[in-house]
Every structure is written in structure tokens, then in C-alpha cells.
Tab-separated table of C-alpha atoms in Angstrom:
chain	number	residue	atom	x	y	z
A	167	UNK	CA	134.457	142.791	62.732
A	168	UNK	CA	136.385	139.475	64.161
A	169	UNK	CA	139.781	141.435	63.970
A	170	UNK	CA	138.367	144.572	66.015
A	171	UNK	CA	136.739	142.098	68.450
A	172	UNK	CA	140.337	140.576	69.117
A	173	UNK	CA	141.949	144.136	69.862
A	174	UNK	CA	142.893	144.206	73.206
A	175	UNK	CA	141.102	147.191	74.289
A	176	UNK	CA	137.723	146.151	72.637
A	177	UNK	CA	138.754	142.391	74.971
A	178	UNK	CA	139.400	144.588	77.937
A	179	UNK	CA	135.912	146.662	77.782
A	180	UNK	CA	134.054	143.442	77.151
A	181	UNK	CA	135.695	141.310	80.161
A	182	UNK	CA	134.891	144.279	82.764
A	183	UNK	CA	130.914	144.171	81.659
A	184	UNK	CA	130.045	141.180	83.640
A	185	UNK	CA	132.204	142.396	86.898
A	186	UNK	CA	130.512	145.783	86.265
A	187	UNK	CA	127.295	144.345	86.321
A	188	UNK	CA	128.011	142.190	89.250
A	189	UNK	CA	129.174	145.280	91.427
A	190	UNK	CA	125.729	146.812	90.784
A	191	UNK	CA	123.943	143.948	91.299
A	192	UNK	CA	125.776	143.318	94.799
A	193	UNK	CA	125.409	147.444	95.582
A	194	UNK	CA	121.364	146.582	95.096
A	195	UNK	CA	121.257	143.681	96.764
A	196	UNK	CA	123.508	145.606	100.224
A	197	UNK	CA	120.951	148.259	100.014
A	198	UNK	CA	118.024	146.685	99.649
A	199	UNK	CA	119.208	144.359	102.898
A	200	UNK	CA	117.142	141.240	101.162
A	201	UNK	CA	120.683	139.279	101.527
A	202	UNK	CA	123.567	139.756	104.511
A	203	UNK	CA	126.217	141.421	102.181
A	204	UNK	CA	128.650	144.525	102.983
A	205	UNK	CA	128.344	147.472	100.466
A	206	UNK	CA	131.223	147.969	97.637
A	207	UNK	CA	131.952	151.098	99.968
A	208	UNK	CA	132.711	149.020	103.040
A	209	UNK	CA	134.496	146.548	100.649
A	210	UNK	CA	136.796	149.438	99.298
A	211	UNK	CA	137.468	150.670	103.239
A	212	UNK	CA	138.842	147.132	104.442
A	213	UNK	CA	140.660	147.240	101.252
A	214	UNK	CA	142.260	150.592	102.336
A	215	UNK	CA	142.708	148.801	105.748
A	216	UNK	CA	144.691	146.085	105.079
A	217	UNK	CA	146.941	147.677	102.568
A	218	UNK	CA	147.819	150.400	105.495
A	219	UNK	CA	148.604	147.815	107.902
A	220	UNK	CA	150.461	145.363	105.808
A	221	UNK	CA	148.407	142.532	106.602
A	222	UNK	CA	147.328	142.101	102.804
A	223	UNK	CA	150.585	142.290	101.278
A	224	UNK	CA	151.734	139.564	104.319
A	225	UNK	CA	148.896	136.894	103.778
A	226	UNK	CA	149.246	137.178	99.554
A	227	UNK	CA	153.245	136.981	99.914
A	228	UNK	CA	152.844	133.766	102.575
A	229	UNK	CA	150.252	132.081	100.026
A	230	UNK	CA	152.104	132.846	96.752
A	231	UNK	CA	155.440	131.081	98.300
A	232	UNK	CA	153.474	128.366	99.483
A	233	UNK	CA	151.632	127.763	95.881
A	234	UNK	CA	155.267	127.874	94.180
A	235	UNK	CA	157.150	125.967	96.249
A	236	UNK	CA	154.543	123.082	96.176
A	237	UNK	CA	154.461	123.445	92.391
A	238	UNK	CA	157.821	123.284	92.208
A	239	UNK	CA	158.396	120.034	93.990
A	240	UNK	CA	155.006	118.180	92.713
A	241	UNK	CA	155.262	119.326	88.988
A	242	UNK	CA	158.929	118.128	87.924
A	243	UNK	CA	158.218	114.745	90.080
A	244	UNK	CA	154.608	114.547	88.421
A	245	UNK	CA	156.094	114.845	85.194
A	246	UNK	CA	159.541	112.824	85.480
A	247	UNK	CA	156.656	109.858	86.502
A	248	UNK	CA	154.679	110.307	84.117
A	249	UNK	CA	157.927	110.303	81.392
A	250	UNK	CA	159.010	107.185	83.140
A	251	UNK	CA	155.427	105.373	83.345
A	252	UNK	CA	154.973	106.636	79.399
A	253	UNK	CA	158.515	105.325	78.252
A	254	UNK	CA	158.688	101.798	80.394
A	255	UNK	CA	155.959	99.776	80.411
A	256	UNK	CA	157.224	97.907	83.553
A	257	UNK	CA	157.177	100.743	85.973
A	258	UNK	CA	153.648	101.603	84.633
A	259	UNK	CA	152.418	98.345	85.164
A	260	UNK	CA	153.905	98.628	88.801
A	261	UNK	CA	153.319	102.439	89.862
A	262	UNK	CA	149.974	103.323	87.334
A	263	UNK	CA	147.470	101.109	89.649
A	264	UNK	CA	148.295	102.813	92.768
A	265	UNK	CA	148.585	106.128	91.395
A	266	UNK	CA	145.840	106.418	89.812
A	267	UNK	CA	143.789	104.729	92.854
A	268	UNK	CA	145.731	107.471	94.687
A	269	UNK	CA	144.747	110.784	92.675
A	270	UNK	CA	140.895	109.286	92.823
A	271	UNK	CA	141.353	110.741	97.130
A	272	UNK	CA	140.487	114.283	96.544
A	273	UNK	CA	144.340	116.523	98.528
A	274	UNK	CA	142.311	117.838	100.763
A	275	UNK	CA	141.116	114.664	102.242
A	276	UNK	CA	144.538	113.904	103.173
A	277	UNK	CA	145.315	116.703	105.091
A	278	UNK	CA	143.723	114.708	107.984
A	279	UNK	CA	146.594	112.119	107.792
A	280	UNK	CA	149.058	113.852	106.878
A	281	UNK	CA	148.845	116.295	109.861
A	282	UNK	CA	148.280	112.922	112.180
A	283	UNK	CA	152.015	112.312	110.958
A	284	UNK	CA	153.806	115.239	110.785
A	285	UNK	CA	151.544	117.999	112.399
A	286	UNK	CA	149.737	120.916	111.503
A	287	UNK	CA	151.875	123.227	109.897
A	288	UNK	CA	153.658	124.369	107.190
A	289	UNK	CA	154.968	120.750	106.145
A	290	UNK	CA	151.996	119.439	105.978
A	291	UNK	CA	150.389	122.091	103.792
A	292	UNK	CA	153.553	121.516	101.156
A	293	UNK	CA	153.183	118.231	101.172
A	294	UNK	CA	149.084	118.329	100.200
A	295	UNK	CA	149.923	121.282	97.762
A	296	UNK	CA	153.014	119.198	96.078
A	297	UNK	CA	150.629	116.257	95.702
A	298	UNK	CA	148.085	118.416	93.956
A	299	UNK	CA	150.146	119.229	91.525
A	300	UNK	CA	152.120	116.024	91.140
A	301	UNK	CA	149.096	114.002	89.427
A	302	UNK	CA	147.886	116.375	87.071
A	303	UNK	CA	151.960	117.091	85.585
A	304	UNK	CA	152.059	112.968	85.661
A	305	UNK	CA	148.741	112.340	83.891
A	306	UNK	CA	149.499	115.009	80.809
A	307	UNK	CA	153.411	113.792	80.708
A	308	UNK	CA	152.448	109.936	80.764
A	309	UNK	CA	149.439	110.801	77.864
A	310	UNK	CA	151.998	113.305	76.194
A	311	UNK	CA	154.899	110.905	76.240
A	312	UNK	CA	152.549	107.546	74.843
A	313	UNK	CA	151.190	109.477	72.343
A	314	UNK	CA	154.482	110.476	70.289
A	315	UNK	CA	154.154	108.782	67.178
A	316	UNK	CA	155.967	105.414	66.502
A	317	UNK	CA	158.377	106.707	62.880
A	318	UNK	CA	159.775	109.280	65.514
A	319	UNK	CA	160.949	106.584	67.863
A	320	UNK	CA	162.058	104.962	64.515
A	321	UNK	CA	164.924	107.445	63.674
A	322	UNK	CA	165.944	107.265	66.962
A	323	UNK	CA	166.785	104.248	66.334
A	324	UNK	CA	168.678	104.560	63.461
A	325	UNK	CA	170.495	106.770	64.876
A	326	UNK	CA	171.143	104.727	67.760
A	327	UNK	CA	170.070	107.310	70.266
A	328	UNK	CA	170.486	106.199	74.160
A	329	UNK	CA	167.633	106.253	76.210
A	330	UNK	CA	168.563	109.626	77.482
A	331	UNK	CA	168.992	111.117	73.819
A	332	UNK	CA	165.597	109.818	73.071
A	333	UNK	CA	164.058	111.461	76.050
A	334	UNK	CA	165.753	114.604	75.339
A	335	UNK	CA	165.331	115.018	71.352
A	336	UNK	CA	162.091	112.933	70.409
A	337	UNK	CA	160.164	112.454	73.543
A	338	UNK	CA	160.149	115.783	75.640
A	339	UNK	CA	159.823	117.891	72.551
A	340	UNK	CA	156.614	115.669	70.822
A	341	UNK	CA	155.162	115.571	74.631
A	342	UNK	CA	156.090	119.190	75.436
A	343	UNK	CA	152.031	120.389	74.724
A	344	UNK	CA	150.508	117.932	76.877
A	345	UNK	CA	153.339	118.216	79.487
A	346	UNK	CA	152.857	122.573	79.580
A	347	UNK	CA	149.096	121.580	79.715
A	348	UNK	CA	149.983	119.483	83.190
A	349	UNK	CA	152.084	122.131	84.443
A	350	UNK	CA	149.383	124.399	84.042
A	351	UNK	CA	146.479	122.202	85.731
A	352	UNK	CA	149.245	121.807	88.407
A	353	UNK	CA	149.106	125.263	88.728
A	354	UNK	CA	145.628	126.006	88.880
A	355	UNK	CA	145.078	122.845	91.626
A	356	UNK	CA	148.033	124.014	93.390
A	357	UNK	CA	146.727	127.295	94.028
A	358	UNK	CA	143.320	125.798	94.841
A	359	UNK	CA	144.466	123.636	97.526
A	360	UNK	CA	147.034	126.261	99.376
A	361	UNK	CA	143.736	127.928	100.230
A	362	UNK	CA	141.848	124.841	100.939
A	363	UNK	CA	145.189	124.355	103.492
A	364	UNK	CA	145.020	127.523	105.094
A	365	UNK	CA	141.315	127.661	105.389
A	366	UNK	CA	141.395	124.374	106.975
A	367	UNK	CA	144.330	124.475	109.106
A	368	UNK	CA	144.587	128.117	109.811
A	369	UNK	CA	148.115	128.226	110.802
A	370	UNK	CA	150.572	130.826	109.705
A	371	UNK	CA	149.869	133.473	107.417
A	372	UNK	CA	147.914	133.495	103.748
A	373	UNK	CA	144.767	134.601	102.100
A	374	UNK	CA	142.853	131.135	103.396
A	375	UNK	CA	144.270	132.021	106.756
A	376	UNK	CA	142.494	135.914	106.298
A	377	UNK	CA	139.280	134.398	105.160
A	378	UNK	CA	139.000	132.211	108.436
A	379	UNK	CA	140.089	135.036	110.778
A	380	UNK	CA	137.592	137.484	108.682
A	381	UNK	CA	134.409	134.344	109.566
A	382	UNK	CA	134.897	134.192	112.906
A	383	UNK	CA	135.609	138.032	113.438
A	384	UNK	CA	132.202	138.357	111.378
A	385	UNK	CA	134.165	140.620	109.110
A	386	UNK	CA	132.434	139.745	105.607
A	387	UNK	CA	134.264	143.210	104.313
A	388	UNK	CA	137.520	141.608	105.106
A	389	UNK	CA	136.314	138.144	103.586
A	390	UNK	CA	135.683	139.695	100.671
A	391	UNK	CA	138.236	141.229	99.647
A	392	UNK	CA	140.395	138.623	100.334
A	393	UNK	CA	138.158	136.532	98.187
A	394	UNK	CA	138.620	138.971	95.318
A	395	UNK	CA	142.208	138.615	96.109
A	396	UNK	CA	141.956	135.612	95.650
A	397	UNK	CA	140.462	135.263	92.428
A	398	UNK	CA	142.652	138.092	90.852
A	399	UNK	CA	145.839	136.571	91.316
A	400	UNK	CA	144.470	133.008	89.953
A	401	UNK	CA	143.150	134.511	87.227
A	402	UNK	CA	146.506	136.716	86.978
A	403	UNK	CA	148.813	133.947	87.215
A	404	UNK	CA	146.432	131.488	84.671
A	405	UNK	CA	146.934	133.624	82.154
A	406	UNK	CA	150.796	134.632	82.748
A	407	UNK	CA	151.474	131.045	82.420
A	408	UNK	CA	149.383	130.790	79.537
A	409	UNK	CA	151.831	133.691	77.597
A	410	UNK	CA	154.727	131.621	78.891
A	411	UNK	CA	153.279	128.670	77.452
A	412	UNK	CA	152.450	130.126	74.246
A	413	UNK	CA	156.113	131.621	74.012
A	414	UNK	CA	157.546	128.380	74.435
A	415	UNK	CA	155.239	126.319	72.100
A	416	UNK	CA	155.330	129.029	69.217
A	417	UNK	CA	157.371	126.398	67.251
A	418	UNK	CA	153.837	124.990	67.224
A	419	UNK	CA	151.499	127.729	65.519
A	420	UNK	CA	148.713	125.590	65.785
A	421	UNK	CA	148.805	125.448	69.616
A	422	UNK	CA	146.874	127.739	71.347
């Protein structure tokens, strides 16, 4: 019974009966007019809409590059910190207080400051979107990195590894789990706050951008679909990431 649940088809069927029963309870709920909600009909027209005019395709393009190019600054910095914090105890004892009295600020309450010093614009949205992913890769790395066990650091020295040997053949490969599991929180907080960004902001393109101009064009079609945009392409990219992860961990049958 367990191995025909974990068929893929028999997964698929069982994930669409909750989103299935969610479209007929929000068809109900339009018709019966008890809540303010556009039909699945006028949903699936301002779909059509703004794949004609290429507005869609703009907005999702302008967040995606946004999302990865903040990732890919905050996550390699959050996780060369976190290395460095986990392997010297000096420079944790000199950056962990402020960093961690740092991360407690939730990104999008610095947007404020941030566009008081450098506008409101794209920069600023990178720079909130890199630092959303910068503490979660530095938490996992520094955790990853402290917890490699002591024998390991052991042969290292009998082998009389440098510091950069050790790094690259005892810590990064025992920390490698907890680092992948940063990169992926990165990921999902990244994505989160490029639409906090946009929705905030509103300048340039992206999917928080659409939302905005869908409120105060009282469009709720248009909001909704680029909510369920939205909420595809997390969910999309979660789980790509999680394949990558489990590719690159399958020296570790035990991780999931």
C-alpha cells in the first residue's frame, strides 16, 4: 500500500484534491456573493489577458532575476561567514553579537533606511533581498561547520592539512547538509522578500509590482492570478532545489 502511495501519479492525484476543493469552494463562495471574490471564469480571462499582452511573462521574468541575483550575492557571503564564524572563534566572538542582533530586524523593516540612503529602486530592493538570504546561509554554515566532529579535525592534523585543505576536505563536505539546508531557506526568504520589495516600493516591473497596480485598479482578477503566480513558482522552485539538493547529497542516503 506505502509503495503505491509513493508512485508519482497516485502523489500527483492526491496533491490536486485540496486545490480542487478550494476552486469549488471559491466558485461557491463568487456565486453566492456572501464574500467580494472574482469567479474562476474571470480568473482564467485575466489569465488569458496578461499572457496576450506580455505583461505576465514581463513582471515573472523582472521578479525571478531579482530573487537570483539577491541569492546569489547573500548566500555565498552568508555562508563564507558563517564558515569563518564556525572555524575561528575570534571573528565569532567579534561579528556573532551584531549579527545575530542584526537578523532579529525583520528585511523588510529596512527597506525604510535603506531607500533613505540609496533611493527607491532597484538597489535598494537587492540589497534587502541579498540580506534575506545572507543570515539564513550564515546560521546553517556556522551550525554545519561547529558541528563536524572533533576525530575528523584530528586526521587533518596528521596529515598536516592547511587551513584551506581543512576547509575544503573535512569541513565543507561534513557541513555540506546544513549548508544546502541554508541555501535553501535563503531561497525561500529571498523569494519572499522580492515581493515584499515590489509590493512596497512599486517601482519597476515584478509580480509584487502587478499585485499593487491590480489593488488600486480594483482588479482582484488580476491580483489573483498573480498571487497564484506567485505561489506556483515558489512552490516550483522549492522543490527544484530540493532534487538538486538531493542529487548532490546522495553520498548521504540517509538525507532526505
Amino acid at each position: 500500500m506505502k509503495d503505491q502511495l509513493a508512485r508519482w501519479p497516485v502523489r500527483l492525484v492526491i496533491g490536486l484534491v485540496a486545490p480542487l476543493l478550494l476552486i469549488l469552494l471559491w466558485q461557491w463562495q463568487a456565486s453566492a456573493h456572501s464574500v467580494t471574490f472574482a469567479p474562476p471564469v474571470a480568473v482564467a480571462s485575466a489569465l488569458a489577458e496578461l499572457l496576450r499582452n506580455g505583461d505576465l511573462l514581463r513582471d515573472t521574468l523582472a521578479t525571478l532575476q531579482r530573487a537570483f541575483t539577491g541569492l546569489a550575492i547573500g548566500a555565498p557571503l552568508g555562508v563564507a561567514a558563517g564558515i569563518a564564524m564556525g572555524i575561528w572563534k575570534p571573528v565569532d566572538r567579534l561579528l556573532g553579537p551584531l549579527l545575530h542582533a542584526l537578523r532579529q530586524v525583520p528585511m523588510i523593516g529596512w527597506l525604510p533606511l535603506i531607500g533613505l540612503w540609496f533611493g527607491v529602486g532597484e538597489g535598494t530592493e537587492l540589497i534587502v533581498v541579498s540580506m534575506s538570504a545572507f543570515f539564513p546561509s550564515m546560521l546553517n554554515s556556522h551550525a554545519g561547520v561547529a558541528q563536524v566532529e572533533r576525530r575528523y579535525l584530528e586526521v587533518g592534523g596528521i596529515y598536516r592539512f592547511t587551513t584551506l585543505q581543512r576547509i575544503r576536505f573535512i569541513l565543507l563536505p561534513a557541513a555540506m547538509p546544513l549548508v544546502l539546508t541554508g541555501i535553501t531557506q535563503a531561497l525561500a526568504f529571498a523569494w519572499i522578500s522580492t515581493i515584499g520589495t515590489e509590493l512596497l516600493t512599486g517601482a519597476g516591473s515584478g509580480l509584487g509590482v502587478a499585485m499593487q497596480t491590480a489593488q488600486v485598479q480594483q482588479r482582484l482578477d488580476i491580483m489573483l492570478v498573480v498571487i497564484g503566480v506567485t505561489a506556483a513558482l515558489g512552490f516550483l522552485i522549492n522543490q527544484l532545489f530540493r532534487r538538486l539538493r538531493q542529487s548532490l547529497l546522495r553520498w548521504q542516503p540517509a538525507q532526505s
